[in-house]
Amino acid sequence: MGKVTGFLEIEREEPRYEPASDRIRHFGEFTVPMSEGRVVDQAARCMDCGIPFCHGDTGCPVNNQIPDWNDLVYNGDWEEAARNLHSTNNFPEFTGRICPAPCEEACTLNLEDTPVAIKTVEQAIADKAIRSGWIKPLLPKAKTGKSVAIVGSGPAGMAAAQQLARAGHDVHVYEREPKAGGLMRYGIPDFKMEKDHIDFRVSQMEAEGVTFHYGVNVGVNSPLTDLQQRHDAVLLAGGSEKPRDVDAEGTHFNGVHFAMPFLVQQNRRLGGEDVSEEIQLTAAGKHVVVVGGGDTASDCVGTSFRQGAIAVTQLDVRAQPPELENKLTNWPNWAVKMRTSSSRAEGAIREFAAGTMKIIGNAKGQSRALNAPASIASANPLPGLSLLSRRTRSCWPSASPIRSTMAC
Ligand code: SF4
């Protein structure tokens, strides 16, 4: 285990962020990495539990061997920690940045509200391994002579491609977009994960024998039967992009957009792709209302601030959760409690129990206001942008009285 008395002596610590006033001026990552010594201190807090809940069913979805690499980091063997981490996780630098870390919720120390900073240690191991040149292409000992087509190069497609290539298969990834990564590249904002991390892994995979075919939209400009004829197996690893509309009047007005086109266009811009022919979706100079309370909504909030929104209001249909969960009834499961993402902390106004009932437009077809059953003080007549990022219809309230109207 880490230090036997580590959890008694060392406080939990997480990396700092650049101040909000600085970080909203750019789209890059804004976490200030912790020194190696401080990461070692965090790993030292791990108690190497007899039953490591961090690693079990309620914890890490990819079964990272968390107590093992905490111990290796504490003892200074970062290279072996990286090997161990990669034995369960193809891309720990991705998960170290964007995973919500159910492992920390499940950590035994979370019973005292101070879980081991598992995600911080994971990212530190992955970043050090890449910086140190320890991540090399892993070539199979023998080829199987079998060929596999993978449709989609999101995280699932990439991980499957890497594993199948290492098993000796001839792997071809078919991707509709001009670059690999799927939602990781086109949906996740750069301020959460810069895309050179994906480029690095694509290079590694190409060196391992994976062939990427870009601009191939299987089922649209390339029949699935072609792939079936050319390959021994076809793996469908595409994501779901179909948005779910808000069940409210007025979503047809100009200025109302779904979250994904908004996020994707900004990522294309930053990635140097030509978006000049598209309708420009930008929050610059606008009052923005984000409908939705999850991670996608949070990404829209952060992107809006960076584009230069005047103000951002986020409507969450759920009631405001408690600051803290009841550990004795909830642990080690994911807790419903007040969580404030870095994007929301950049100055978003949050409203809870706010179901969008109606979007109101003017004679020119421009959205002007939004009716929601929560008490919202803001009302500004400037034209704006509404971003719909709702994901679960089940949490939508039954018809609630409209108590206020806000400009959007
Ligand atoms: S549950 Fe927490 S303290 Fe226990 S092994 Fe996992 S990380 Fe370490």
Short mmCIF file of C-alpha atoms and ligand atoms in Angstrom, two decimals:
data_model
loop_
_atom_site.label_atom_id
_atom_site.label_comp_id
_atom_site.label_asym_id
_atom_site.label_seq_id
_atom_site.Cartn_x
_atom_site.Cartn_y
_atom_site.Cartn_z
CA MET A 1 0.00 0.00 0.00
CA GLY A 2 0.97 3.68 -0.03
CA LYS A 3 2.17 5.15 3.22
CA VAL A 4 0.59 3.19 6.09
CA THR A 5 -0.48 6.35 7.90
CA GLY A 6 -0.72 8.48 4.75
CA PHE A 7 -4.47 8.99 4.88
CA LEU A 8 -4.14 10.22 8.47
CA GLU A 9 -1.33 12.67 7.74
CA ILE A 10 -1.95 14.00 4.25
CA GLU A 11 -4.89 16.09 3.12
CA ARG A 12 -6.57 15.40 -0.20
CA GLU A 13 -5.36 17.81 -2.82
CA GLU A 14 -6.38 18.37 -6.42
CA PRO A 15 -4.69 20.36 -9.19
CA ARG A 16 -5.49 24.05 -9.27
CA TYR A 17 -7.17 25.78 -12.19
CA GLU A 18 -6.14 29.00 -13.83
CA PRO A 19 -8.41 31.78 -12.50
CA ALA A 20 -11.71 31.91 -14.38
CA SER A 21 -10.95 35.43 -15.62
CA ASP A 22 -7.82 34.10 -17.35
CA ARG A 23 -9.01 30.75 -18.60
CA ILE A 24 -12.11 32.04 -20.39
CA ARG A 25 -9.76 34.04 -22.65
CA HIS A 26 -8.53 30.89 -24.34
CA PHE A 27 -9.77 27.44 -25.33
CA GLY A 28 -6.82 25.42 -24.05
CA GLU A 29 -6.59 23.20 -20.97
CA PHE A 30 -6.37 25.27 -17.80
CA THR A 31 -5.44 22.79 -15.10
CA VAL A 32 -2.14 23.63 -13.44
CA PRO A 33 -0.35 20.28 -13.12
CA MET A 34 0.73 19.28 -9.63
CA SER A 35 4.39 18.63 -8.92
CA GLU A 36 5.45 15.00 -8.93
CA GLY A 37 6.10 15.13 -5.19
CA ARG A 38 2.58 16.27 -4.47
CA VAL A 39 1.14 13.54 -6.68
CA VAL A 40 3.21 10.99 -4.74
CA ASP A 41 1.71 12.39 -1.53
CA GLN A 42 -1.78 11.84 -2.93
CA ALA A 43 -0.94 8.26 -3.94
CA ALA A 44 0.43 7.76 -0.41
CA ARG A 45 -3.07 8.32 1.00
CA CYS A 46 -4.32 5.05 -0.54
CA MET A 47 -5.00 2.41 2.12
CA ASP A 48 -4.88 -0.55 -0.29
CA CYS A 49 -8.26 -1.68 1.02
CA GLY A 50 -8.86 -5.40 1.35
CA ILE A 51 -11.95 -4.81 -0.76
CA PRO A 52 -10.99 -1.91 -3.04
CA PHE A 53 -14.35 -0.38 -3.88
CA CYS A 54 -12.56 2.06 -6.21
CA HIS A 55 -11.78 -0.89 -8.46
CA GLY A 56 -14.98 -2.89 -8.09
CA ASP A 57 -18.40 -2.78 -9.70
CA THR A 58 -19.33 0.61 -8.31
CA GLY A 59 -15.94 2.14 -9.04
CA CYS A 60 -13.78 2.15 -12.13
CA PRO A 61 -15.72 1.05 -15.25
CA VAL A 62 -12.53 -0.23 -16.92
CA ASN A 63 -11.32 -1.97 -13.76
CA ASN A 64 -8.15 0.06 -13.35
CA GLN A 65 -6.02 -1.58 -10.67
CA ILE A 66 -6.02 1.59 -8.63
CA PRO A 67 -4.43 0.47 -5.35
CA ASP A 68 -1.61 -1.20 -7.29
CA TRP A 69 -0.56 1.88 -9.21
CA ASN A 70 -1.06 4.14 -6.20
CA ASP A 71 1.46 1.94 -4.41
CA LEU A 72 3.87 1.98 -7.37
CA VAL A 73 3.74 5.78 -7.58
CA TYR A 74 4.27 6.08 -3.84
CA ASN A 75 7.35 3.87 -4.18
CA GLY A 76 8.68 5.87 -7.13
CA ASP A 77 8.21 3.22 -9.83
CA TRP A 78 6.27 5.37 -12.29
CA GLU A 79 7.20 3.26 -15.30
CA GLU A 80 5.71 0.11 -13.78
CA ALA A 81 2.70 2.17 -12.69
CA ALA A 82 2.24 3.20 -16.34
CA ARG A 83 2.51 -0.42 -17.48
CA ASN A 84 -0.06 -1.47 -14.90
CA LEU A 85 -2.41 1.37 -15.86
CA HIS A 86 -2.17 0.51 -19.55
CA SER A 87 -2.97 -3.12 -18.81
CA THR A 88 -6.60 -2.10 -18.24
CA ASN A 89 -6.90 1.25 -20.01
CA ASN A 90 -5.76 2.03 -23.55
CA PHE A 91 -5.92 5.79 -23.15
CA PRO A 92 -5.52 6.84 -19.50
CA GLU A 93 -4.59 10.39 -20.50
CA PHE A 94 -8.15 10.68 -21.86
CA THR A 95 -9.88 9.26 -18.80
CA GLY A 96 -7.54 11.13 -16.46
CA ARG A 97 -8.94 14.32 -17.97
CA ILE A 98 -12.60 13.69 -18.73
CA CYS A 99 -13.81 10.71 -16.69
CA PRO A 100 -16.23 11.81 -13.93
CA ALA A 101 -14.29 9.47 -11.58
CA PRO A 102 -16.85 7.14 -10.01
CA CYS A 103 -13.77 5.51 -8.44
CA GLU A 104 -13.38 8.50 -6.14
CA GLU A 105 -17.04 8.33 -5.15
CA ALA A 106 -16.51 4.66 -4.28
CA CYS A 107 -13.20 5.16 -2.47
CA THR A 108 -13.40 4.11 1.17
CA LEU A 109 -11.95 7.45 2.22
CA ASN A 110 -14.96 9.14 0.64
CA LEU A 111 -16.89 8.03 3.69
CA GLU A 112 -15.04 10.95 5.30
CA ASP A 113 -15.42 13.15 2.19
CA THR A 114 -11.75 13.00 1.32
CA PRO A 115 -11.31 10.26 -1.30
CA VAL A 116 -7.90 9.49 -2.74
CA ALA A 117 -7.28 11.84 -5.69
CA ILE A 118 -7.33 8.85 -8.04
CA LYS A 119 -8.01 10.76 -11.23
CA THR A 120 -5.16 13.16 -10.54
CA VAL A 121 -2.74 10.27 -10.02
CA GLU A 122 -4.01 8.53 -13.16
CA GLN A 123 -3.47 11.59 -15.35
CA ALA A 124 -0.05 12.20 -13.83
CA ILE A 125 1.04 8.62 -14.60
CA ALA A 126 -0.25 8.82 -18.18
CA ASP A 127 1.26 12.23 -18.90
CA LYS A 128 4.62 11.23 -17.44
CA ALA A 129 4.64 8.02 -19.46
CA ILE A 130 4.07 9.98 -22.69
CA ARG A 131 6.61 12.68 -21.78
CA SER A 132 9.18 10.06 -20.90
CA GLY A 133 8.79 8.12 -24.15
CA TRP A 134 7.58 4.97 -22.42
CA ILE A 135 4.55 4.64 -24.70
CA LYS A 136 5.75 2.68 -27.71
CA PRO A 137 3.85 0.84 -30.46
CA LEU A 138 3.16 -2.72 -29.33
CA LEU A 139 3.45 -5.06 -32.28
CA PRO A 140 1.81 -8.52 -32.30
CA LYS A 141 4.07 -11.57 -32.12
CA ALA A 142 2.24 -13.11 -35.05
CA LYS A 143 -0.38 -12.05 -37.58
CA THR A 144 -3.66 -13.97 -37.75
CA GLY A 145 -4.37 -13.26 -41.42
CA LYS A 146 -7.82 -11.98 -40.44
CA SER A 147 -9.09 -8.56 -41.34
CA VAL A 148 -11.46 -6.46 -39.22
CA ALA A 149 -13.35 -3.31 -40.17
CA ILE A 150 -14.30 -0.90 -37.41
CA VAL A 151 -16.93 1.72 -38.13
CA GLY A 152 -16.31 4.81 -36.04
CA SER A 153 -13.18 6.11 -34.37
CA GLY A 154 -14.55 7.36 -31.08
CA PRO A 155 -13.11 6.01 -27.85
CA ALA A 156 -14.77 2.61 -28.28
CA GLY A 157 -13.63 2.26 -31.91
CA MET A 158 -10.09 3.36 -31.10
CA ALA A 159 -9.72 1.04 -28.11
CA ALA A 160 -11.16 -1.90 -30.03
CA ALA A 161 -8.87 -1.18 -32.99
CA GLN A 162 -5.81 -1.06 -30.79
CA GLN A 163 -6.62 -4.31 -29.02
CA LEU A 164 -7.46 -6.15 -32.25
CA ALA A 165 -4.29 -4.94 -33.97
CA ARG A 166 -2.20 -6.09 -31.01
CA ALA A 167 -3.92 -9.46 -31.26
CA GLY A 168 -2.52 -9.74 -34.79
CA HIS A 169 -5.51 -8.78 -36.93
CA ASP A 170 -5.36 -6.45 -39.89
CA VAL A 171 -7.49 -3.55 -38.64
CA HIS A 172 -9.16 -0.83 -40.73
CA VAL A 173 -11.04 2.01 -39.06
CA TYR A 174 -13.65 3.83 -41.16
CA GLU A 175 -14.41 7.35 -40.01
CA ARG A 176 -16.86 9.83 -41.48
CA GLU A 177 -14.94 12.88 -40.28
CA PRO A 178 -11.58 14.12 -41.54
CA LYS A 179 -9.89 13.19 -38.24
CA ALA A 180 -10.17 10.40 -35.69
CA GLY A 181 -11.60 10.66 -32.21
CA GLY A 182 -15.36 10.91 -32.66
CA LEU A 183 -17.06 12.66 -29.80
CA MET A 184 -13.73 13.02 -28.00
CA ARG A 185 -12.43 15.24 -30.78
CA TYR A 186 -15.60 16.93 -31.99
CA GLY A 187 -17.75 17.03 -28.87
CA ILE A 188 -15.39 17.50 -25.94
CA PRO A 189 -14.10 21.09 -25.79
CA ASP A 190 -10.36 21.67 -25.93
CA PHE A 191 -10.42 23.27 -22.50
CA LYS A 192 -11.27 19.84 -21.11
CA MET A 193 -8.99 17.84 -23.38
CA GLU A 194 -6.70 19.21 -26.08
CA LYS A 195 -6.71 17.13 -29.22
CA ASP A 196 -3.00 16.48 -29.52
CA HIS A 197 -3.62 13.66 -27.02
CA ILE A 198 -5.77 11.94 -29.65
CA ASP A 199 -3.23 12.65 -32.41
CA PHE A 200 -0.53 10.97 -30.32
CA ARG A 201 -2.60 7.80 -29.94
CA VAL A 202 -3.55 7.74 -33.61
CA SER A 203 0.19 7.82 -34.47
CA GLN A 204 0.85 5.02 -32.02
CA MET A 205 -1.96 2.94 -33.52
CA GLU A 206 -0.81 3.56 -37.08
CA ALA A 207 2.62 2.32 -36.06
CA GLU A 208 0.89 -0.76 -34.65
CA GLY A 209 -0.65 -1.42 -38.06
CA VAL A 210 -4.09 0.18 -37.79
CA THR A 211 -5.23 1.87 -41.02
CA PHE A 212 -7.56 4.86 -40.70
CA HIS A 213 -9.87 5.72 -43.61
CA TYR A 214 -11.32 9.22 -43.27
CA GLY A 215 -14.35 10.68 -45.03
CA VAL A 216 -16.03 7.28 -45.23
CA ASN A 217 -19.60 7.52 -44.02
CA VAL A 218 -20.62 3.89 -43.87
CA GLY A 219 -24.22 3.44 -44.92
CA VAL A 220 -24.21 6.81 -46.69
CA ASN A 221 -21.29 7.08 -49.11
CA SER A 222 -20.00 3.55 -48.56
CA PRO A 223 -22.33 0.53 -48.31
CA LEU A 224 -21.92 -1.74 -45.31
CA THR A 225 -21.94 -4.72 -47.69
CA ASP A 226 -18.63 -3.51 -49.16
CA LEU A 227 -17.01 -3.78 -45.75
CA GLN A 228 -18.56 -7.19 -45.19
CA GLN A 229 -17.07 -8.44 -48.44
CA ARG A 230 -13.61 -7.00 -47.83
CA HIS A 231 -13.22 -7.96 -44.16
CA ASP A 232 -13.71 -11.06 -42.03
CA ALA A 233 -15.61 -9.10 -39.39
CA VAL A 234 -17.19 -5.68 -39.02
CA LEU A 235 -17.48 -3.92 -35.68
CA LEU A 236 -19.99 -1.09 -35.43
CA ALA A 237 -18.64 1.47 -32.96
CA GLY A 238 -20.52 4.57 -34.01
CA GLY A 239 -21.91 7.00 -31.50
CA SER A 240 -25.40 8.35 -31.25
CA GLU A 241 -25.83 11.87 -32.53
CA LYS A 242 -29.56 12.11 -32.71
CA PRO A 243 -30.61 15.01 -30.48
CA ARG A 244 -33.78 14.90 -28.47
CA ASP A 245 -35.91 17.96 -28.90
CA VAL A 246 -37.41 19.84 -26.00
CA ASP A 247 -41.12 19.15 -25.80
CA ALA A 248 -42.00 22.82 -25.85
CA GLU A 249 -43.35 25.40 -28.24
CA GLY A 250 -41.00 27.67 -30.11
CA THR A 251 -37.86 25.57 -30.61
CA HIS A 252 -38.04 26.43 -34.32
CA PHE A 253 -37.10 30.08 -33.75
CA ASN A 254 -33.72 31.34 -34.90
CA GLY A 255 -31.19 31.32 -32.15
CA VAL A 256 -32.29 27.96 -30.72
CA HIS A 257 -29.75 25.22 -31.36
CA PHE A 258 -28.89 21.76 -30.18
CA ALA A 259 -25.73 21.38 -28.19
CA MET A 260 -23.77 19.13 -30.50
CA PRO A 261 -23.68 21.27 -33.66
CA PHE A 262 -22.60 24.19 -31.46
CA LEU A 263 -19.79 22.24 -29.77
CA VAL A 264 -18.73 20.46 -32.95
CA GLN A 265 -18.42 23.68 -34.93
CA GLN A 266 -16.21 25.26 -32.27
CA ASN A 267 -14.01 22.17 -32.20
CA ARG A 268 -13.73 22.23 -35.99
CA ARG A 269 -12.70 25.89 -35.86
CA LEU A 270 -10.02 25.16 -33.30
CA GLY A 271 -8.87 22.12 -35.24
CA GLY A 272 -8.28 24.21 -38.36
CA GLU A 273 -11.21 22.80 -40.34
CA ASP A 274 -13.08 25.11 -42.68
CA VAL A 275 -16.47 26.05 -41.21
CA SER A 276 -16.92 29.22 -43.26
CA GLU A 277 -19.72 27.66 -45.33
CA GLU A 278 -21.75 26.76 -42.25
CA ILE A 279 -24.19 28.96 -40.34
CA GLN A 280 -21.96 30.42 -37.65
CA LEU A 281 -23.14 29.30 -34.22
CA THR A 282 -21.55 31.68 -31.82
CA ALA A 283 -22.44 33.05 -28.42
CA ALA A 284 -20.31 36.18 -28.88
CA GLY A 285 -22.15 39.24 -27.63
CA LYS A 286 -25.24 37.24 -26.69
CA HIS A 287 -27.22 36.34 -23.63
CA VAL A 288 -27.22 32.55 -23.65
CA VAL A 289 -29.61 30.13 -22.02
CA VAL A 290 -28.41 26.55 -21.78
CA VAL A 291 -31.27 24.11 -21.28
CA GLY A 292 -29.92 21.05 -19.47
CA GLY A 293 -27.96 20.31 -16.34
CA GLY A 294 -25.44 17.67 -17.33
CA ASP A 295 -21.90 17.54 -18.68
CA THR A 296 -22.90 18.52 -22.22
CA ALA A 297 -24.69 21.55 -20.85
CA SER A 298 -21.61 22.41 -18.85
CA ASP A 299 -19.49 22.19 -22.02
CA CYS A 300 -21.90 24.61 -23.72
CA VAL A 301 -21.56 27.00 -20.79
CA GLY A 302 -17.74 27.00 -20.95
CA THR A 303 -17.71 27.31 -24.73
CA SER A 304 -20.16 30.22 -24.61
CA PHE A 305 -18.02 32.12 -22.14
CA ARG A 306 -14.92 31.60 -24.29
CA GLN A 307 -16.74 32.78 -27.39
CA GLY A 308 -17.61 36.01 -25.60
CA ALA A 309 -21.16 35.59 -24.31
CA ILE A 310 -22.47 38.52 -22.28
CA ALA A 311 -24.15 36.20 -19.77
CA VAL A 312 -24.95 32.51 -19.51
CA THR A 313 -27.91 31.06 -17.63
CA GLN A 314 -28.27 27.32 -17.19
CA LEU A 315 -31.66 25.73 -16.61
CA ASP A 316 -31.66 22.41 -14.80
CA VAL A 317 -34.98 20.61 -14.72
CA ARG A 318 -34.06 18.79 -11.52
CA ALA A 319 -34.66 20.15 -8.07
CA GLN A 320 -31.55 21.59 -6.45
CA PRO A 321 -29.72 18.64 -4.91
CA PRO A 322 -28.30 18.68 -1.38
CA GLU A 323 -24.74 19.91 -0.82
CA LEU A 324 -23.79 16.49 0.55
CA GLU A 325 -25.25 13.05 0.19
CA ASN A 326 -26.01 10.72 3.08
CA LYS A 327 -22.88 8.60 2.95
CA LEU A 328 -24.30 5.78 5.01
CA THR A 329 -27.16 5.17 2.60
CA ASN A 330 -25.41 6.12 -0.61
CA TRP A 331 -21.72 5.14 -0.55
CA PRO A 332 -20.10 3.61 -2.63
CA ASN A 333 -22.53 4.59 -5.36
CA TRP A 334 -22.53 7.76 -7.42
CA ALA A 335 -24.17 10.44 -5.32
CA VAL A 336 -26.76 12.96 -6.33
CA LYS A 337 -25.40 16.13 -4.75
CA MET A 338 -24.57 19.68 -5.69
CA ARG A 339 -21.73 19.60 -8.19
CA THR A 340 -20.33 22.70 -9.78
CA SER A 341 -18.24 22.11 -12.88
CA SER A 342 -15.34 24.40 -13.72
CA SER A 343 -17.43 25.87 -16.55
CA ARG A 344 -20.36 26.70 -14.31
CA ALA A 345 -17.92 28.24 -11.85
CA GLU A 346 -16.90 30.67 -14.58
CA GLY A 347 -19.99 32.72 -13.84
CA ALA A 348 -23.07 30.90 -15.09
CA ILE A 349 -26.38 31.65 -13.41
CA ARG A 350 -27.91 28.30 -12.43
CA GLU A 351 -31.58 27.70 -11.99
CA PHE A 352 -33.01 24.44 -10.69
CA ALA A 353 -36.47 22.96 -11.15
CA ALA A 354 -36.59 25.03 -14.33
CA GLY A 355 -38.44 23.19 -17.07
CA THR A 356 -38.56 25.01 -20.40
CA MET A 357 -42.21 25.44 -21.24
CA LYS A 358 -42.06 27.77 -24.20
CA ILE A 359 -39.64 29.75 -26.31
CA ILE A 360 -41.04 33.04 -27.50
CA GLY A 361 -39.96 34.67 -30.74
CA ASN A 362 -40.55 37.97 -32.49
CA ALA A 363 -42.06 38.67 -35.90
CA LYS A 364 -38.67 38.19 -37.55
CA GLY A 365 -38.51 34.63 -36.25
CA GLN A 366 -35.80 35.38 -33.71
CA SER A 367 -36.06 33.82 -30.25
CA ARG A 368 -36.54 36.53 -27.63
CA ALA A 369 -37.60 34.92 -24.40
CA LEU A 370 -38.03 31.63 -22.64
CA ASN A 371 -40.73 30.60 -20.21
CA ALA A 372 -39.59 28.35 -17.42
CA PRO A 373 -41.24 27.42 -14.12
CA ALA A 374 -38.43 28.72 -11.96
CA SER A 375 -37.84 32.10 -10.46
CA ILE A 376 -35.41 33.75 -12.83
CA ALA A 377 -34.65 37.38 -12.29
CA SER A 378 -32.77 38.12 -15.48
CA ALA A 379 -34.57 39.70 -18.40
CA ASN A 380 -32.66 41.30 -21.20
CA PRO A 381 -34.06 42.19 -24.57
CA LEU A 382 -30.90 41.45 -26.54
CA PRO A 383 -31.07 38.68 -29.13
CA GLY A 384 -29.46 35.55 -27.89
CA LEU A 385 -28.72 31.88 -28.22
CA SER A 386 -30.43 28.94 -26.59
CA LEU A 387 -28.59 25.64 -26.49
CA LEU A 388 -30.57 22.50 -25.96
CA SER A 389 -28.54 19.84 -24.25
CA ARG A 390 -31.14 17.77 -22.47
CA ARG A 391 -30.40 14.10 -22.41
CA THR A 392 -33.09 12.34 -20.41
CA ARG A 393 -36.74 12.84 -21.00
CA SER A 394 -37.63 10.98 -17.84
CA CYS A 395 -36.58 13.90 -15.66
CA TRP A 396 -38.79 16.37 -17.44
CA PRO A 397 -41.48 17.72 -15.07
CA SER A 398 -45.15 17.43 -15.67
CA ALA A 399 -46.82 20.68 -16.61
CA SER A 400 -45.63 23.15 -14.01
CA PRO A 401 -46.95 26.66 -13.65
CA ILE A 402 -44.95 29.22 -15.53
CA ARG A 403 -43.70 31.67 -12.95
CA SER A 404 -41.26 33.69 -14.93
CA THR A 405 -39.99 34.60 -18.32
CA MET A 406 -36.43 35.32 -19.27
CA ALA A 407 -34.83 36.74 -22.34
CA CYS A 408 -32.56 34.45 -24.23
S1 SF4 B 1 -10.90 2.49 -2.11
FE1 SF4 B 1 -9.55 4.33 -1.96
S2 SF4 B 1 -8.18 3.87 -0.24
FE2 SF4 B 1 -9.12 1.91 -0.85
S3 SF4 B 1 -7.72 0.97 -2.34
FE3 SF4 B 1 -9.15 2.22 -3.53
S4 SF4 B 1 -8.17 4.25 -3.73
FE4 SF4 B 1 -7.10 3.14 -2.10
#
